[in-house]
Amino acid sequence: MVLGRIAERGRIDDLLASARAGRRGALLITGEAGIGKTALLDYAATAAADLRVLRGAGMESGVELPWAGLRLLLCPYLDRLGALPGPQAAALRTAFGLDEGTVGDRFLIGAATLSLLSELSGDGPLVCLIDDTQWFDRASLDALLFANRRLHADPIAMIFAAGSGDGDAPPRQAGPPDSALVPFAAPVPGLEVLRLAALDEESATSLLDAHARGLAGPLRERVLAESRGNPLAVIELATALNALQGNGRPAPPLPAAGQVQDAFQAQIAGLPAATRLLLLIAAADDTGSLQVILRVGTLLGVSAADLEPAVRARLVGLSAGGSVIFRHPLIRAAAYQVAPHARRVQVHEAFARVLDGEYDADRRAWHLAAAAPGPDEEVAAELERAARRAGRRGGVTAMMSAFERAAQLSTDETRRAWRLIAAARAAYDAGLPDHATELADQAAGLPDRTASPVDRALGPPTHSAEPTDQALRLPDRNAEPADPSPVPADRPARPFRDPSVVAEAAWIRAQVEYERASPAVAAALALDGATSIAATDPERAGSILTEAVRYARDAGDHDLVRQCTALLETVEPGAPVAAGLIGFRHLYDGRPAAGVPPMRELAEATRQGKAGGFVERLIAGFAGILVAEDEIATEVLESLVADVREQGAVGRLAYALEPLAIVQLLRGRFMDADAGVTEAVSLAADIGQDLQVVAMNAIAAWLAAVGGDEIACRSLAAGVLEHRTKHPTDAALASWALGLLHLAGGRFEDAAARLDEVCGGPARHDFLIRAVPDHVEAAVRAGLPEQAARHLPALSEWAEQTGRPHAIALARRCAALLADEDTAAGRFTSVLELHERDPRRYDEARTRLAYGEWLHRHHHLTEAKDQLTGALAGFERLGARTWASRARAELSALGDRPSARALDPLARLTPQELQVVRLAAAGMSNREIATRLFLSPCTVGHHLCKAYPKLGVTRRVELARLVSHG
């Protein structure tokens, strides 16, 4: 029964009405313990009686079990997994322990959850109710929140209830550290928050009358005053006072609403000893299985009959499925905490004896850990195996918790160090950077009190060549020691300085710093780590250095690029990726003659399938861009993006879309670039890749500048420039965008100043070298010829070394702008001939505009009109509205009144509509498109419905012709 709460019930009714109308919505209900969150969920379940309702709840003991909450929520519908895309279905079955295998990308479970919920909503509106969300395992909640953010046009309502921290999080009894718990202190994207306040006086009085009508006088007033409108406090305190009043005892001071647990402890203390023990057993493993509870009880001398007093006292109940259910989580916490420590240990030991088999192995490991009085290598090994199982199933938070607890229980310092490293790696992958750093520091600073030959035989772990792998393989604990001789007892302790541990710790800290603070600091940390193992583990050192060079590049730190590549040259001589990165160093040093060939070879080799890893292919794509092999780079990166989509590697997609959007931008494929940026920003924001959002927004700012959206360009650029000290390459791209705005708008001095910073900055030898033509044009039009020629030699040398006509055309356009009246026309003509050899519509239109303006200034009016008309047509076709306006104004000055060219129908679409339309035109079904874009089929259908009127089509078959023409 819900008393009062009229506004809150109205909000739930609105949410359910939206679901019935085919719209999704989500709500987070928060408040102190006992404030009525569960009662509102009950109200929602009753109000949604005509809908399909999925209901789940967080459990403290389930926090360390990967996907425990999601499995319980979706268990009744596992027969629908066959409707999911293959990789998603396989991942979900593996995550739930139904199949052997490895999940891989943990975000794939979120995509699978999205697909399954969408599939279920196809039968009619769906409601998901999740109670005690603060105890929901993090992996499960992340999957549900991901699905919620990606559902746009599905009839699904989600309501989460979570404690505010006031009395909802009693001291933990067993399990992982608090870092594994889901925080709700900050706003959660996609969730409206409903904070429950105290009941009004009338509702509190009605509730008291319903539960303790006989309570009168001062006691009644005390309950109403001291419960402070907390429903649970009203009920429990009234019950407690009724009992005391019946015994003729004076009433003690009442606990505050946030301390209702004291009242529960008092109730439990009054039960028979056997009943208290059974409650302790149920509380110690709150999966609630009566069968397991009674098996443990039998070992400890209690039976089912001993549970009856607790049932009569309404502390627990029995479900139809044979589970013991605590009426409130605080009762379970009270039952555990009121027991002596020795009794708790007995119970956990009994659980460890009763639980067996693969399904219960993780629970058994945690019970053993809870019972361990101190370090215990056998228990640590059990937890390590649980961590590995969690890792294979994609449960990185559970993996972190198990490895961390295993480290605490380790008796061997080497194993302890590697377990901490593995925990740190999992913490980083789980999005817990502070905890990852803390664990890595612990691992690197452990004291080594043994340093025995056994430790040396165990050695460092064998690592994958892929530096982004989630799981870290640890040493084989069964390895035979090379020399079993004991270590002298008087051997002094010394700091633990295993180079491999130190390297891994530095590498994890580097990844955290890159995401959170500074790529320069990250590169320096990674370099230090790689240096420590360059002689002993060159393969791993090479993997770390590969990423370190990328960090140094993003920082624009030439010295760090040199140091990282110099070491890379010694550990991986001759490797294609290493050679390409060394070429990058030469490019950064202004020596394109030495840098271009190895980078081109890397890009070409990757196109031919000779470099297989994600990072290697990403680097090869960037290499192609940096040496003007744009077609090769496009092919490499489109193939990479397609494979990422096929694998369902959600966490990697935004990183692959970034260089693809850059090369599309440089080739003048603005609509494609915009579609990729929009998708990447949405996806990266949904999974917490904040740094990638910044990088993609820099590209978006450039596209907005060309597209004529000055407000968006300035807003996006300002957001990126806030990070200029940490990420100068992204900031330089945003500055280029602002320079373009000034240039296209005729503010030439402002444009020259802004672009001079870009072209002379730390990223000047990156792809931003292609900003030099804009700087030259701005400086020439501003009457600054000496400044205009400042950066041209670097562009000319780079372009000539690439040998690509489109790159050479950029440099020669600059030379034409700087040429005298006698030679300029011939130079412009030669540039247009280069454009014909290697068509780039945007670059050609820019050349025609510059040439047309020159012809106009020199009174060649007929030729000027021809060039300006060609430029305008090119800009309008591309949707480059900023430049089209400038070309139209120049034609108007010539007395021409050009009519507006018909807009490309595809340009009327939003970026996501464009993606959907193109895939539909290629013959994909809504379900196939949804799989590719990590959306729901309903959302795909919604985008198509919006796109058809814009395109002037009524049938799907008409799309192929339209897209092909566009």
CSV table of N, CA and C in Angstrom, one decimal, residues 285-362:
chain,number,residue,atom,x,y,z
A,285,ASP,N,24.4,-15.7,2.5
A,285,ASP,CA,24.5,-16.0,1.1
A,285,ASP,C,23.1,-15.7,0.6
A,286,ASP,N,22.8,-14.5,0.3
A,286,ASP,CA,21.4,-14.1,0.1
A,286,ASP,C,20.9,-14.4,-1.3
A,287,THR,N,21.4,-15.5,-1.9
A,287,THR,CA,20.7,-16.0,-3.1
A,287,THR,C,19.4,-16.6,-2.7
A,288,GLY,N,19.2,-16.9,-1.4
A,288,GLY,CA,17.9,-17.3,-0.9
A,288,GLY,C,17.5,-18.7,-1.1
A,289,SER,N,18.3,-19.5,-1.7
A,289,SER,CA,17.9,-20.9,-1.9
A,289,SER,C,17.6,-21.7,-0.6
A,290,LEU,N,16.3,-22.0,-0.4
A,290,LEU,CA,16.0,-22.8,0.8
A,290,LEU,C,16.7,-24.1,0.9
A,291,GLN,N,16.9,-24.7,-0.2
A,291,GLN,CA,17.6,-26.0,-0.3
A,291,GLN,C,19.0,-25.9,0.2
A,292,VAL,N,19.7,-24.9,-0.3
A,292,VAL,CA,21.1,-24.7,0.1
A,292,VAL,C,21.2,-24.3,1.6
A,293,ILE,N,20.3,-23.4,2.0
A,293,ILE,CA,20.3,-22.9,3.4
A,293,ILE,C,20.1,-24.1,4.4
A,294,LEU,N,19.1,-25.0,4.0
A,294,LEU,CA,18.9,-26.1,4.9
A,294,LEU,C,20.0,-27.1,4.9
A,295,ARG,N,20.7,-27.3,3.8
A,295,ARG,CA,21.9,-28.2,3.7
A,295,ARG,C,23.0,-27.6,4.7
A,296,VAL,N,23.2,-26.3,4.6
A,296,VAL,CA,24.2,-25.7,5.5
A,296,VAL,C,23.7,-25.8,7.0
A,297,GLY,N,22.4,-25.6,7.2
A,297,GLY,CA,21.8,-25.7,8.5
A,297,GLY,C,22.0,-27.1,9.1
A,298,THR,N,21.8,-28.1,8.3
A,298,THR,CA,22.0,-29.5,8.7
A,298,THR,C,23.4,-29.7,9.3
A,299,LEU,N,24.4,-29.1,8.6
A,299,LEU,CA,25.8,-29.3,9.1
A,299,LEU,C,26.0,-28.6,10.4
A,300,LEU,N,25.2,-27.6,10.7
A,300,LEU,CA,25.3,-26.8,11.9
A,300,LEU,C,24.3,-27.1,12.9
A,301,GLY,N,23.4,-28.1,12.7
A,301,GLY,CA,22.5,-28.6,13.7
A,301,GLY,C,21.2,-27.9,13.8
A,302,VAL,N,20.7,-27.3,12.7
A,302,VAL,CA,19.4,-26.6,12.8
A,302,VAL,C,18.6,-27.2,11.6
A,303,SER,N,17.3,-27.0,11.6
A,303,SER,CA,16.4,-27.5,10.6
A,303,SER,C,15.4,-26.5,10.2
A,304,ALA,N,14.5,-26.9,9.2
A,304,ALA,CA,13.5,-26.0,8.6
A,304,ALA,C,12.5,-25.5,9.7
A,305,ALA,N,12.2,-26.3,10.7
A,305,ALA,CA,11.3,-25.9,11.7
A,305,ALA,C,11.8,-24.7,12.5
A,306,ASP,N,13.1,-24.5,12.6
A,306,ASP,CA,13.7,-23.4,13.3
A,306,ASP,C,13.5,-22.1,12.6
A,307,LEU,N,13.0,-22.1,11.4
A,307,LEU,CA,12.8,-20.9,10.7
A,307,LEU,C,11.4,-20.3,11.0
A,308,GLU,N,10.5,-21.1,11.6
A,308,GLU,CA,9.1,-20.7,11.7
A,308,GLU,C,9.0,-19.4,12.6
A,309,PRO,N,9.7,-19.2,13.7
A,309,PRO,CA,9.6,-18.0,14.5
A,309,PRO,C,9.9,-16.8,13.7
A,310,ALA,N,10.9,-16.8,12.8
A,310,ALA,CA,11.2,-15.7,12.0
A,310,ALA,C,10.1,-15.3,11.0
A,311,VAL,N,9.5,-16.4,10.5
A,311,VAL,CA,8.4,-16.2,9.5
A,311,VAL,C,7.2,-15.5,10.3
A,312,ARG,N,6.9,-16.0,11.5
A,312,ARG,CA,5.8,-15.5,12.2
A,312,ARG,C,6.0,-14.0,12.6
A,313,ALA,N,7.3,-13.7,12.8
A,313,ALA,CA,7.7,-12.3,13.2
A,313,ALA,C,7.7,-11.4,11.9
A,314,ARG,N,7.5,-12.0,10.8
A,314,ARG,CA,7.5,-11.2,9.5
A,314,ARG,C,8.8,-10.7,9.2
A,315,LEU,N,9.9,-11.3,9.6
A,315,LEU,CA,11.2,-10.9,9.3
A,315,LEU,C,11.6,-11.5,7.9
A,316,VAL,N,11.1,-12.7,7.6
A,316,VAL,CA,11.4,-13.4,6.4
A,316,VAL,C,10.1,-14.0,5.9
A,317,GLY,N,10.1,-14.4,4.6
A,317,GLY,CA,9.0,-15.1,4.0
A,317,GLY,C,9.5,-16.2,3.1
A,318,LEU,N,8.7,-17.1,2.6
A,318,LEU,CA,9.1,-18.1,1.7
A,318,LEU,C,8.3,-17.9,0.4
A,319,SER,N,9.1,-17.9,-0.7
A,319,SER,CA,8.5,-17.8,-2.0
A,319,SER,C,7.9,-19.1,-2.5
A,320,ALA,N,7.1,-19.0,-3.5
A,320,ALA,CA,6.6,-20.2,-4.1
A,320,ALA,C,7.7,-21.0,-4.8
A,321,GLY,N,8.7,-20.4,-5.2
A,321,GLY,CA,9.9,-21.1,-5.8
A,321,GLY,C,10.8,-21.7,-4.8
A,322,GLY,N,10.6,-21.6,-3.5
A,322,GLY,CA,11.4,-22.2,-2.5
A,322,GLY,C,12.6,-21.4,-2.2
A,323,SER,N,12.4,-20.1,-2.0
A,323,SER,CA,13.5,-19.2,-1.6
A,323,SER,C,13.1,-18.5,-0.3
A,324,VAL,N,14.1,-18.2,0.5
A,324,VAL,CA,13.9,-17.4,1.7
A,324,VAL,C,14.1,-15.9,1.4
A,325,ILE,N,13.1,-15.1,1.7
A,325,ILE,CA,13.1,-13.7,1.3
A,325,ILE,C,13.0,-12.8,2.5
A,326,PHE,N,14.0,-12.0,2.7
A,326,PHE,CA,14.0,-11.0,3.8
A,326,PHE,C,13.0,-9.9,3.4
A,327,ARG,N,12.2,-9.5,4.4
A,327,ARG,CA,11.2,-8.5,4.1
A,327,ARG,C,11.9,-7.1,3.8
A,328,HIS,N,13.1,-6.9,4.2
A,328,HIS,CA,13.8,-5.7,3.9
A,328,HIS,C,15.3,-6.0,4.0
A,329,PRO,N,16.1,-5.4,3.1
A,329,PRO,CA,17.6,-5.7,3.1
A,329,PRO,C,18.2,-5.4,4.5
A,330,LEU,N,17.7,-4.4,5.2
A,330,LEU,CA,18.2,-4.1,6.5
A,330,LEU,C,18.0,-5.2,7.5
A,331,ILE,N,17.0,-6.0,7.3
A,331,ILE,CA,16.8,-7.2,8.2
A,331,ILE,C,17.9,-8.2,7.9
A,332,ARG,N,18.2,-8.4,6.7
A,332,ARG,CA,19.3,-9.3,6.3
A,332,ARG,C,20.6,-8.8,6.9
A,333,ALA,N,20.9,-7.5,6.8
A,333,ALA,CA,22.1,-6.9,7.3
A,333,ALA,C,22.2,-7.1,8.9
A,334,ALA,N,21.0,-6.9,9.5
A,334,ALA,CA,21.0,-7.0,11.0
A,334,ALA,C,21.2,-8.4,11.4
A,335,ALA,N,20.6,-9.4,10.7
A,335,ALA,CA,20.8,-10.8,11.0
A,335,ALA,C,22.3,-11.2,11.0
A,336,TYR,N,23.0,-10.6,10.0
A,336,TYR,CA,24.4,-10.9,9.9
A,336,TYR,C,25.2,-10.2,10.9
A,337,GLN,N,25.0,-9.0,11.2
A,337,GLN,CA,25.8,-8.2,12.1
A,337,GLN,C,25.6,-8.5,13.6
A,338,VAL,N,24.4,-9.0,13.9
A,338,VAL,CA,24.2,-9.3,15.3
A,338,VAL,C,24.9,-10.6,15.7
A,339,ALA,N,25.3,-11.4,14.8
A,339,ALA,CA,26.0,-12.7,15.1
A,339,ALA,C,27.5,-12.4,15.5
A,340,PRO,N,28.0,-13.2,16.4
A,340,PRO,CA,29.4,-13.1,16.7
A,340,PRO,C,30.3,-13.5,15.5
A,341,HIS,N,31.5,-12.9,15.5
A,341,HIS,CA,32.4,-13.2,14.3
A,341,HIS,C,32.7,-14.7,14.1
A,342,ALA,N,32.9,-15.4,15.2
A,342,ALA,CA,33.2,-16.8,15.1
A,342,ALA,C,32.1,-17.6,14.5
A,343,ARG,N,30.9,-17.2,14.8
A,343,ARG,CA,29.7,-17.9,14.2
A,343,ARG,C,29.6,-17.6,12.7
A,344,ARG,N,29.9,-16.4,12.3
A,344,ARG,CA,29.9,-16.0,10.9
A,344,ARG,C,30.9,-16.9,10.1
A,345,VAL,N,32.1,-17.0,10.7
A,345,VAL,CA,33.2,-17.9,10.1
A,345,VAL,C,32.7,-19.3,9.9
A,346,GLN,N,32.0,-19.8,11.0
A,346,GLN,CA,31.5,-21.2,10.9
A,346,GLN,C,30.5,-21.3,9.7
A,347,VAL,N,29.6,-20.3,9.6
A,347,VAL,CA,28.6,-20.4,8.5
A,347,VAL,C,29.3,-20.4,7.2
A,348,HIS,N,30.3,-19.5,7.0
A,348,HIS,CA,30.9,-19.4,5.7
A,348,HIS,C,31.7,-20.7,5.4
A,349,GLU,N,32.3,-21.3,6.4
A,349,GLU,CA,33.0,-22.6,6.2
A,349,GLU,C,32.0,-23.7,5.8
A,350,ALA,N,30.8,-23.6,6.4
A,350,ALA,CA,29.8,-24.6,6.0
A,350,ALA,C,29.3,-24.4,4.6
A,351,PHE,N,29.1,-23.2,4.2
A,351,PHE,CA,28.7,-23.0,2.8
A,351,PHE,C,29.8,-23.5,1.8
A,352,ALA,N,31.1,-23.3,2.1
A,352,ALA,CA,32.1,-23.7,1.3
A,352,ALA,C,32.1,-25.3,1.2
A,353,ARG,N,31.7,-26.0,2.2
A,353,ARG,CA,31.6,-27.4,2.2
A,353,ARG,C,30.4,-27.9,1.4
A,354,VAL,N,29.3,-27.1,1.4
A,354,VAL,CA,28.1,-27.5,0.7
A,354,VAL,C,28.1,-27.2,-0.8
A,355,LEU,N,28.7,-26.1,-1.1
A,355,LEU,CA,28.7,-25.7,-2.5
A,355,LEU,C,29.7,-26.4,-3.3
A,356,ASP,N,29.3,-26.9,-4.4
A,356,ASP,CA,30.3,-27.6,-5.3
A,356,ASP,C,29.8,-27.5,-6.7
A,357,GLY,N,30.6,-28.0,-7.6
A,357,GLY,CA,30.3,-27.9,-9.0
A,357,GLY,C,30.7,-26.5,-9.6
A,358,GLU,N,30.7,-26.5,-10.9
A,358,GLU,CA,31.2,-25.3,-11.6
A,358,GLU,C,30.3,-24.1,-11.4
A,359,TYR,N,29.0,-24.3,-11.3
A,359,TYR,CA,28.0,-23.2,-11.2
A,359,TYR,C,28.2,-22.5,-9.8
A,360,ASP,N,28.6,-23.2,-8.8
A,360,ASP,CA,28.7,-22.6,-7.4
A,360,ASP,C,30.2,-22.3,-7.1
A,361,ALA,N,31.1,-22.5,-8.1
A,361,ALA,CA,32.5,-22.3,-7.7
A,361,ALA,C,32.8,-20.9,-7.3
A,362,ASP,N,32.2,-19.9,-7.9
A,362,ASP,CA,32.5,-18.5,-7.5
A,362,ASP,C,32.0,-18.2,-6.1
